[in-house]
mmCIF file of C-alpha atoms and ligand atoms in Angstrom:
data_model
loop_
_atom_site.group_PDB
_atom_site.id
_atom_site.type_symbol
_atom_site.label_atom_id
_atom_site.label_comp_id
_atom_site.label_asym_id
_atom_site.label_seq_id
_atom_site.Cartn_x
_atom_site.Cartn_y
_atom_site.Cartn_z
ATOM 1 C CA MET J 102 124.316 130.838 92.707
ATOM 2 C CA LYS J 103 126.883 128.880 90.078
ATOM 3 C CA MET J 104 128.081 127.043 93.243
ATOM 4 C CA TRP J 105 124.506 126.196 94.140
ATOM 5 C CA ILE J 106 123.867 124.569 90.671
ATOM 6 C CA PHE J 107 127.261 122.846 91.237
ATOM 7 C CA LEU J 108 126.277 121.409 94.398
ATOM 8 C CA VAL J 109 122.832 120.019 93.366
ATOM 9 C CA LEU J 110 124.423 118.743 90.097
ATOM 10 C CA ALA J 111 127.297 116.970 92.336
ATOM 11 C CA ALA J 112 124.743 115.790 94.652
ATOM 12 C CA CYS J 113 122.564 113.869 91.652
ATOM 13 C CA ALA J 114 125.748 112.167 90.490
ATOM 14 C CA VAL J 115 126.257 110.873 94.611
ATOM 15 C CA GLY J 116 122.603 109.781 94.317
ATOM 16 C CA ASP J 117 122.925 108.202 90.872
ATOM 17 C CA SER J 118 125.728 106.064 91.734
ATOM 18 C CA ALA J 119 124.308 104.798 94.886
ATOM 19 C CA LEU J 120 121.760 103.809 93.604
ATOM 20 C CA GLY J 121 123.225 102.476 90.441
ATOM 21 C CA CYS J 122 122.730 98.781 89.369
ATOM 22 C CA THR J 123 124.629 95.913 90.771
ATOM 23 C CA CYS J 124 123.923 92.041 91.159
ATOM 24 C CA ASP J 125 123.430 90.829 94.622
ATOM 25 C CA THR J 126 123.743 87.144 93.360
ATOM 26 C CA MET J 127 127.013 87.647 91.031
ATOM 27 C CA LYS J 128 129.869 89.068 92.129
ATOM 28 C CA TRP J 129 131.700 88.840 88.427
ATOM 29 C CA ALA J 130 128.675 90.223 86.900
ATOM 30 C CA THR J 131 128.587 93.638 84.931
ATOM 31 C CA CYS J 132 125.389 96.317 84.835
ATOM 32 C CA GLU J 133 124.447 98.822 82.950
ATOM 33 C CA ASP J 134 122.149 101.538 83.587
ATOM 34 C CA ASN J 135 119.052 102.824 82.524
ATOM 35 C CA PRO J 136 117.838 100.649 82.535
ATOM 36 C CA CYS J 137 119.531 98.382 84.826
ATOM 37 C CA ARG J 138 120.389 95.417 82.934
ATOM 38 C CA CYS J 139 123.365 92.763 84.510
ATOM 39 C CA TYR J 140 125.315 90.290 82.301
ATOM 40 C CA LEU J 141 128.053 88.086 82.803
ATOM 41 C CA LEU J 142 130.687 87.559 80.057
ATOM 42 C CA VAL J 143 130.747 83.976 79.104
ATOM 43 C CA ASP J 144 133.163 84.070 76.054
ATOM 44 C CA ASP J 145 134.614 86.793 74.172
ATOM 45 C CA GLY J 146 131.287 89.075 73.014
ATOM 46 C CA ALA J 147 129.325 86.621 74.668
ATOM 47 C CA LYS J 148 127.068 88.272 77.368
ATOM 48 C CA GLN J 149 124.685 86.282 79.427
ATOM 49 C CA PRO J 150 121.894 88.195 80.753
ATOM 50 C CA LEU J 151 121.140 87.838 84.338
ATOM 51 C CA ASN J 152 118.033 87.794 86.313
ATOM 52 C CA CYS J 153 119.775 89.196 89.565
ATOM 53 C CA SER J 154 116.739 88.709 92.008
ATOM 54 C CA ASP J 155 117.293 85.154 91.730
ATOM 55 C CA MET J 156 119.980 82.966 92.011
ATOM 56 C CA ILE J 157 122.026 82.204 89.009
ATOM 57 C CA PRO J 158 121.803 78.960 86.952
ATOM 58 C CA LYS J 159 124.394 76.873 87.977
ATOM 59 C CA CYS J 160 125.586 76.260 84.021
ATOM 60 C CA PHE J 161 125.966 80.188 83.477
ATOM 61 C CA LEU J 162 128.013 80.233 86.472
ATOM 62 C CA MET J 163 130.532 77.313 85.745
ATOM 63 C CA LYS J 164 130.421 79.294 81.871
ATOM 64 C CA GLY J 165 131.330 82.663 83.583
ATOM 65 C CA GLU J 166 134.002 81.303 85.709
ATOM 66 C CA MET J 167 135.481 79.037 82.810
ATOM 67 C CA TYR J 168 135.867 82.440 80.537
ATOM 68 C CA ARG J 169 137.524 84.207 83.563
ATOM 69 C CA ALA J 170 139.889 81.138 83.846
ATOM 70 C CA ARG J 171 140.944 81.449 80.589
ATOM 71 C CA LYS J 172 141.374 84.912 80.572
ATOM 72 C CA GLY J 173 143.835 84.344 83.487
ATOM 73 C CA GLN J 174 141.684 86.557 85.313
ATOM 74 C CA SER J 175 140.974 85.337 88.920
ATOM 75 C CA THR J 176 138.204 83.583 89.943
ATOM 76 C CA ARG J 177 138.466 84.703 93.531
ATOM 77 C CA THR J 178 137.393 87.820 94.388
ATOM 78 C CA LEU J 179 140.173 88.864 97.284
ATOM 79 C CA GLY J 180 142.769 87.380 95.115
ATOM 80 C CA GLY J 181 146.052 86.478 96.771
ATOM 81 C CA LYS J 182 145.425 84.886 99.742
ATOM 82 C CA PRO J 183 144.168 81.707 99.111
ATOM 83 C CA VAL J 184 141.974 79.880 102.143
ATOM 84 C CA GLU J 185 142.379 76.875 103.815
ATOM 85 C CA THR J 186 140.736 74.315 101.322
ATOM 86 C CA ALA J 187 141.694 76.302 98.110
ATOM 87 C CA PHE J 188 143.439 73.274 96.491
ATOM 88 C CA VAL J 189 140.355 71.305 96.771
ATOM 89 C CA ASP J 190 138.325 72.943 94.692
ATOM 90 C CA ASN J 191 139.875 71.566 91.549
ATOM 91 C CA ASP J 192 136.439 70.203 91.002
ATOM 92 C CA GLY J 193 136.606 68.919 87.328
ATOM 93 C CA ILE J 194 134.945 72.287 86.148
ATOM 94 C CA TYR J 195 134.073 72.416 82.529
ATOM 95 C CA ASP J 196 132.711 74.809 80.011
ATOM 96 C CA PRO J 197 129.238 74.049 79.726
ATOM 97 C CA GLU J 198 126.858 74.085 77.012
ATOM 98 C CA CYS J 199 123.248 75.756 78.686
ATOM 99 C CA GLU J 200 120.000 75.964 77.338
ATOM 100 C CA SER J 201 118.767 79.504 77.081
ATOM 101 C CA ASP J 202 116.964 79.718 80.015
ATOM 102 C CA GLY J 203 119.892 78.294 82.175
ATOM 103 C CA LYS J 204 119.890 74.790 82.177
ATOM 104 C CA PHE J 205 122.375 72.168 81.081
ATOM 105 C CA LYS J 206 122.578 70.686 78.358
ATOM 106 C CA ALA J 207 122.306 66.747 78.642
ATOM 107 C CA LYS J 208 125.466 66.087 76.581
ATOM 108 C CA GLN J 209 128.465 68.110 77.353
ATOM 109 C CA CYS J 210 131.750 67.752 75.708
ATOM 110 C CA ASN J 211 133.941 70.530 77.091
ATOM 111 C CA ASN J 212 135.204 71.354 73.812
ATOM 112 C CA THR J 213 136.619 68.467 72.989
ATOM 113 C CA GLU J 214 136.000 64.980 71.173
ATOM 114 C CA GLU J 215 135.311 63.729 74.508
ATOM 115 C CA CYS J 216 131.691 63.712 75.381
ATOM 116 C CA TRP J 217 129.854 62.831 78.491
ATOM 117 C CA CYS J 218 126.137 62.974 79.884
ATOM 118 C CA VAL J 219 125.082 64.945 83.061
ATOM 119 C CA ASN J 220 122.655 65.548 85.450
ATOM 120 C CA SER J 221 120.412 68.749 86.313
ATOM 121 C CA ALA J 222 123.173 69.521 88.570
ATOM 122 C CA GLY J 223 125.895 69.445 85.214
ATOM 123 C CA VAL J 224 127.471 66.481 86.672
ATOM 124 C CA ARG J 225 128.720 63.557 84.908
ATOM 125 C CA ARG J 226 126.679 60.578 85.357
ATOM 126 C CA THR J 227 127.941 58.120 82.608
ATOM 127 C CA ASP J 228 131.824 57.155 81.288
ATOM 128 C CA LYS J 229 132.963 59.533 79.039
ATOM 129 C CA GLY J 230 132.724 58.424 75.239
ATOM 130 C CA ASP J 231 133.022 60.105 71.440
ATOM 131 C CA LYS J 232 131.028 63.052 69.727
ATOM 132 C CA ASP J 233 129.121 60.150 68.821
ATOM 133 C CA LEU J 234 127.387 59.592 72.719
ATOM 134 C CA LYS J 235 123.532 59.606 72.816
ATOM 135 C CA CYS J 236 122.091 61.561 75.989
ATOM 136 C CA GLU J 237 118.348 60.552 75.435
ATOM 137 C CA LYS J 238 117.449 63.521 78.108
ATOM 138 C CA LEU J 239 118.737 65.931 81.191
ATOM 139 C CA VAL J 240 118.244 63.519 83.985
ATOM 140 C CA GLU J 241 116.850 65.643 87.026
ATOM 141 C CA THR J 242 118.925 65.420 90.502
ATOM 142 C CA TYR J 243 115.937 65.386 92.898
ATOM 143 C CA TRP J 244 117.980 64.795 96.454
ATOM 144 C CA VAL J 245 120.842 66.934 97.275
ATOM 145 C CA ARG J 246 122.960 65.774 100.407
ATOM 146 C CA LEU J 247 125.163 68.471 101.983
ATOM 147 C CA GLN J 248 127.601 67.223 104.341
ATOM 148 C CA LEU J 249 129.020 70.064 106.426
ATOM 149 C CA LYS J 250 131.815 70.308 108.734
ATOM 150 C CA HIS J 251 132.055 73.235 111.024
ATOM 151 C CA LYS J 252 135.069 74.115 113.090
ATOM 152 C CA GLU J 253 135.574 74.124 116.835
ATOM 153 C CA VAL J 254 133.102 75.569 119.151
ATOM 154 C CA ALA J 255 133.755 76.495 122.501
ATOM 155 C CA ASN J 256 130.078 75.548 123.842
ATOM 156 C CA PRO J 257 128.214 72.161 122.582
ATOM 157 C CA VAL J 258 125.814 73.111 119.603
ATOM 158 C CA ASN J 259 122.082 73.198 120.983
ATOM 159 C CA THR J 260 120.186 71.287 118.466
ATOM 160 C CA ALA J 261 116.816 71.441 119.993
ATOM 161 C CA ASN J 262 115.296 72.910 116.943
ATOM 162 C CA LEU J 263 118.049 71.670 114.610
ATOM 163 C CA LYS J 264 116.194 70.841 111.531
ATOM 164 C CA SER J 265 114.291 74.332 111.462
ATOM 165 C CA ASP J 266 117.678 76.568 112.241
ATOM 166 C CA ILE J 267 119.217 74.391 109.264
ATOM 167 C CA ALA J 268 116.267 75.391 107.018
ATOM 168 C CA ASN J 269 116.022 78.811 108.063
ATOM 169 C CA SER J 270 119.561 79.546 107.550
ATOM 170 C CA ILE J 271 119.892 78.259 104.184
ATOM 171 C CA HIS J 272 116.389 80.252 103.079
ATOM 172 C CA LYS J 273 117.966 83.539 104.633
ATOM 173 C CA ARG J 274 121.156 83.010 102.737
ATOM 174 C CA TYR J 275 119.826 81.474 99.525
ATOM 175 C CA LYS J 276 117.450 83.864 97.849
ATOM 176 C CA ASN J 277 114.270 82.028 97.217
ATOM 177 C CA PHE J 278 115.591 78.680 97.957
ATOM 178 C CA ASN J 279 112.001 76.962 99.444
ATOM 179 C CA LYS J 280 113.001 75.324 102.913
ATOM 180 C CA ASP J 281 110.279 72.680 102.954
ATOM 181 C CA MET J 282 112.573 71.286 100.944
ATOM 182 C CA VAL J 283 115.212 70.797 103.933
ATOM 183 C CA GLU J 284 114.035 66.666 104.669
ATOM 184 C CA ASP J 285 116.343 65.710 107.256
ATOM 185 C CA VAL J 286 119.366 67.075 109.417
ATOM 186 C CA GLN J 287 121.456 65.123 111.426
ATOM 187 C CA TYR J 288 124.341 66.148 113.476
ATOM 188 C CA ASP J 289 127.096 64.391 114.755
ATOM 189 C CA PRO J 290 129.116 66.309 117.545
ATOM 190 C CA GLU J 291 132.229 64.117 117.671
ATOM 191 C CA ALA J 292 132.884 64.439 113.849
ATOM 192 C CA ARG J 293 131.804 68.024 113.870
ATOM 193 C CA LEU J 294 129.360 67.304 110.634
ATOM 194 C CA ILE J 295 125.712 68.494 109.953
ATOM 195 C CA VAL J 296 123.943 66.240 107.248
ATOM 196 C CA VAL J 297 121.587 68.101 105.438
ATOM 197 C CA ASP J 298 118.848 66.139 102.872
ATOM 198 C CA VAL J 299 117.335 68.703 100.738
ATOM 199 C CA LYS J 300 114.807 66.427 98.577
ATOM 200 C CA LYS J 301 111.903 67.567 95.781
ATOM 201 C CA PRO J 302 109.603 65.380 94.551
ATOM 202 C CA MET J 303 110.348 63.020 92.145
ATOM 203 C CA GLY J 304 109.383 64.796 88.454
ATOM 204 C CA ASN J 305 109.180 68.132 89.859
ATOM 205 C CA ARG J 306 110.676 70.134 87.324
ATOM 206 C CA LYS J 307 109.607 73.666 89.025
ATOM 207 C CA SER J 308 112.199 73.749 91.765
ATOM 208 C CA ASP J 309 116.098 73.454 91.727
ATOM 209 C CA LEU J 310 118.540 71.890 94.413
ATOM 210 C CA THR J 311 121.206 72.348 92.780
ATOM 211 C CA GLN J 312 121.592 76.168 92.250
ATOM 212 C CA MET J 313 121.985 76.579 96.246
ATOM 213 C CA ALA J 314 123.819 73.582 96.426
ATOM 214 C CA TYR J 315 126.523 75.547 93.981
ATOM 215 C CA TYR J 316 126.527 78.949 96.302
ATOM 216 C CA MET J 317 127.135 76.639 98.990
ATOM 217 C CA GLU J 318 129.605 74.868 98.039
ATOM 218 C CA LYS J 319 131.695 77.830 96.736
ATOM 219 C CA ASP J 320 130.632 80.158 99.851
ATOM 220 C CA VAL J 321 132.007 77.045 101.926
ATOM 221 C CA LYS J 322 135.398 76.045 99.733
ATOM 222 C CA VAL J 323 136.171 79.084 98.074
ATOM 223 C CA LEU J 324 134.557 82.384 98.382
ATOM 224 C CA PRO J 325 130.780 83.474 98.120
ATOM 225 C CA LEU J 326 129.629 83.920 94.672
ATOM 226 C CA PHE J 327 127.543 86.869 96.350
ATOM 227 C CA LYS J 328 128.445 90.644 95.837
ATOM 228 C CA ASP J 329 128.405 91.214 99.415
ATOM 229 C CA GLN J 330 131.192 88.392 99.865
ATOM 230 C CA VAL J 331 130.059 87.581 103.704
ATOM 231 C CA PRO J 332 130.728 84.711 104.921
ATOM 232 C CA PHE J 333 127.860 81.721 105.140
ATOM 233 C CA LYS J 334 127.357 80.611 108.782
ATOM 234 C CA PRO J 335 124.374 79.089 109.485
ATOM 235 C CA THR J 336 123.099 79.834 113.192
ATOM 236 C CA ILE J 337 122.413 76.723 115.431
ATOM 237 C CA GLY J 338 120.332 77.391 118.595
ATOM 238 C CA ASN J 339 121.770 80.952 119.224
ATOM 239 C CA GLN J 340 125.755 80.088 117.703
ATOM 240 C CA GLN J 341 126.632 80.645 114.436
ATOM 241 C CA LEU J 342 129.123 78.283 112.986
ATOM 242 C CA ASP J 343 131.957 78.634 110.527
ATOM 243 C CA LEU J 344 132.133 75.933 108.245
ATOM 244 C CA GLU J 345 135.350 74.406 106.985
ATOM 245 C CA ASN J 346 134.294 71.921 104.787
ATOM 246 C CA ILE J 347 131.980 70.589 102.529
ATOM 247 C CA LEU J 348 130.589 67.056 100.438
ATOM 248 C CA VAL J 349 127.269 67.207 98.080
ATOM 249 C CA TYR J 350 126.160 63.875 96.990
ATOM 250 C CA TYR J 351 123.611 63.730 93.934
ATOM 251 C CA VAL J 352 121.131 61.370 93.852
ATOM 252 C CA ASP J 353 119.324 61.559 90.511
ATOM 253 C CA GLU J 354 115.773 60.259 89.391
ATOM 254 C CA GLU J 355 117.629 57.555 87.544
ATOM 255 C CA ALA J 356 120.682 55.788 88.906
ATOM 256 C CA PRO J 357 124.087 56.864 86.929
ATOM 257 C CA THR J 358 125.509 54.216 84.740
ATOM 258 C CA PHE J 359 129.601 54.993 84.983
ATOM 259 C CA THR J 360 131.760 52.771 86.246
ATOM 260 C CA MET J 361 133.735 54.345 89.386
ATOM 261 C CA LYS J 362 137.857 54.219 88.549
ATOM 262 C CA HIS J 363 139.785 52.233 91.302
ATOM 263 C CA LEU J 364 141.214 55.190 93.727
ATOM 264 C CA THR J 365 144.614 54.567 94.977
ATOM 265 C CA GLY J 366 146.116 55.469 98.654
ATOM 266 C CA GLY J 367 147.535 58.196 100.220
ATOM 267 C CA ILE J 368 146.614 61.962 100.638
ATOM 268 C CA ILE J 369 145.882 62.767 97.510
ATOM 269 C CA ALA J 370 143.580 59.720 97.046
ATOM 270 C CA VAL J 371 141.876 61.575 99.609
ATOM 271 C CA ILE J 372 141.775 65.059 97.768
ATOM 272 C CA VAL J 373 140.752 62.869 94.453
ATOM 273 C CA VAL J 374 137.515 61.248 96.813
ATOM 274 C CA VAL J 375 136.447 64.828 97.710
ATOM 275 C CA ALA J 376 136.994 66.637 94.561
ATOM 276 C CA VAL J 377 135.440 63.126 92.818
ATOM 277 C CA ALA J 378 132.073 63.348 94.995
ATOM 278 C CA VAL J 379 131.761 66.838 94.858
ATOM 279 C CA VAL J 380 131.325 66.274 91.053
ATOM 280 C CA ALA J 381 130.631 62.896 90.482
ATOM 281 C CA GLY J 382 129.295 61.093 93.879
ATOM 282 C CA VAL J 383 126.116 59.439 93.399
ATOM 283 C CA LEU J 384 125.726 57.314 96.427
ATOM 284 C CA VAL J 385 123.903 56.632 99.585
ATOM 285 C CA LEU J 386 125.909 57.543 102.439
ATOM 286 C CA ILE J 387 125.680 55.629 106.028
ATOM 287 C CA PHE J 388 125.787 58.076 108.823
ATOM 288 C CA ALA J 389 127.993 56.351 111.127
ATOM 289 C CA LYS J 390 127.080 57.703 114.689
ATOM 290 C CA LYS J 391 130.596 57.766 116.331
ATOM 291 C CA ARG J 392 132.490 58.498 113.608
ATOM 292 C CA GLN J 393 136.112 60.215 114.668
ATOM 293 C CA SER J 394 137.166 62.811 112.072
ATOM 294 C CA GLN J 395 140.171 60.765 111.504
ATOM 295 C CA ARG J 396 138.585 58.006 110.397
ATOM 296 C CA TYR J 397 136.159 60.363 108.421
ATOM 297 C CA ASN J 398 138.196 60.737 105.286
ATOM 298 C CA LYS J 399 139.254 56.798 104.630
ATOM 299 C CA ALA J 400 135.225 56.060 105.373
ATOM 300 C CA GLN J 401 134.489 58.253 101.995
ATOM 301 C CA GLN J 402 137.314 56.381 100.406
ATOM 302 C CA ARG J 403 135.859 53.074 101.087
ATOM 303 C CA GLU J 404 132.089 54.030 100.074
ATOM 304 C CA MET J 405 133.614 55.042 96.968
ATOM 305 C CA GLU J 406 135.314 52.345 96.211
ATOM 306 C CA ALA J 407 132.439 50.094 97.132
ATOM 307 C CA MET J 408 130.871 51.918 94.172
HETATM 308 C C1 NAG I 148 113.657 86.950 87.899
HETATM 309 O O1 NAG I 148 113.562 86.270 88.889
HETATM 310 C C2 NAG I 148 112.529 86.727 89.811
HETATM 311 C C3 NAG I 148 112.695 86.156 91.337
HETATM 312 O O2 NAG I 148 112.203 84.408 90.975
HETATM 313 C C4 NAG I 148 110.677 86.535 89.072
HETATM 314 O O3 NAG I 148 110.229 86.726 89.847
HETATM 315 C C5 NAG I 148 110.946 87.227 88.013
HETATM 316 O O4 NAG I 148 109.778 87.284 87.166
HETATM 317 C C6 NAG I 148 112.251 87.076 87.079
HETATM 318 N N1 NAG I 148 112.433 87.795 86.065
HETATM 319 C C7 NAG I 148 112.687 87.749 85.037
HETATM 320 C C8 NAG I 148 112.344 88.987 83.800
HETATM 321 O O5 NAG I 148 112.447 86.594 84.136
HETATM 322 C C1 NAG I 149 137.356 70.477 80.312
HETATM 323 O O1 NAG I 149 138.760 71.284 79.668
HETATM 324 C C2 NAG I 149 139.604 72.070 80.117
HETATM 325 C C3 NAG I 149 140.475 73.292 79.861
HETATM 326 O O2 NAG I 149 141.108 72.233 78.284
HETATM 327 C C4 NAG I 149 140.320 70.984 81.712
HETATM 328 O O3 NAG I 149 141.225 71.766 82.414
HETATM 329 C C5 NAG I 149 139.198 70.661 82.509
HETATM 330 O O4 NAG I 149 139.862 69.690 83.461
HETATM 331 C C6 NAG I 149 138.595 69.998 81.587
HETATM 332 N N1 NAG I 149 136.555 69.608 82.080
HETATM 333 C C7 NAG I 149 136.696 67.955 82.524
HETATM 334 C C8 NAG I 149 135.878 67.466 83.693
HETATM 335 O O5 NAG I 149 136.941 67.184 81.298
#
């Protein structure tokens, strides 16, 4: 009889932890049971509550990442083995100020005397100034261009349904992301580039493009923010593509006001260009049809300089 009760209790315990509350959309979250509540540590003793049924606002994610970096904790999940493009991920992350709903405050200072204005993606859109810098309002990013480079494939990619294939892959991966916002998709087989334009109507404040872009950037460049750590592999035709790089361009409802610093040549500059483009790139890219992959980085640089 005692044994039987023990078994029932043991079964309950196992059942409980299997049902235990977890956060699918944030691998660094800590969750408490009864009732299930998850949060992210963003400072000593500062717990940011999370809604794990949705993607987590980028501002909270950046705060959490900065805190982990300060604590010397890994900002990756599978510590040790760096991925190919890991060194490029030095993407000018800072410790942002967030509104209670997860939006970025228009003015950011990174705990220093130096301040700048950001867009709704948290990306700097003005020159840096001192503490008295005025940022009238948070300027909305209404268009994001994702430039995805995939690895070599054995068979040619079947692009008959390119746009809907990409839209479906994004919708499946990035919770609640409205696939109607995928406006245009282009493909360059030689450069192995997929260029995805994601747009919302100007003035729309309900949808947010930048969360999805940030999750995707992490998926491709470092490791997924999702708990399950499954890589993002869009399915085009009936092939799953492995991605090797991503560039994200932001286009705001109002043009940015910064002056670009001149960039020097060499391989370091290419890395800088990639990092700068991810953080500060606000430009219209001409999609060159016959661009070879070697010329690709140089073309990037020219475009940045042209700005
Ligand atoms: C959490 O997110 C889901 C999906 O967007 C939403 O339906 C729900 O109302 C949110 N819950 C809270 C407490 O905000
Ligand atoms: C913000 O501050 C951190 C630590 O002081 C630094 O590593 C980082 O480069 C700064 N970021 C920006 C965008 O200034």
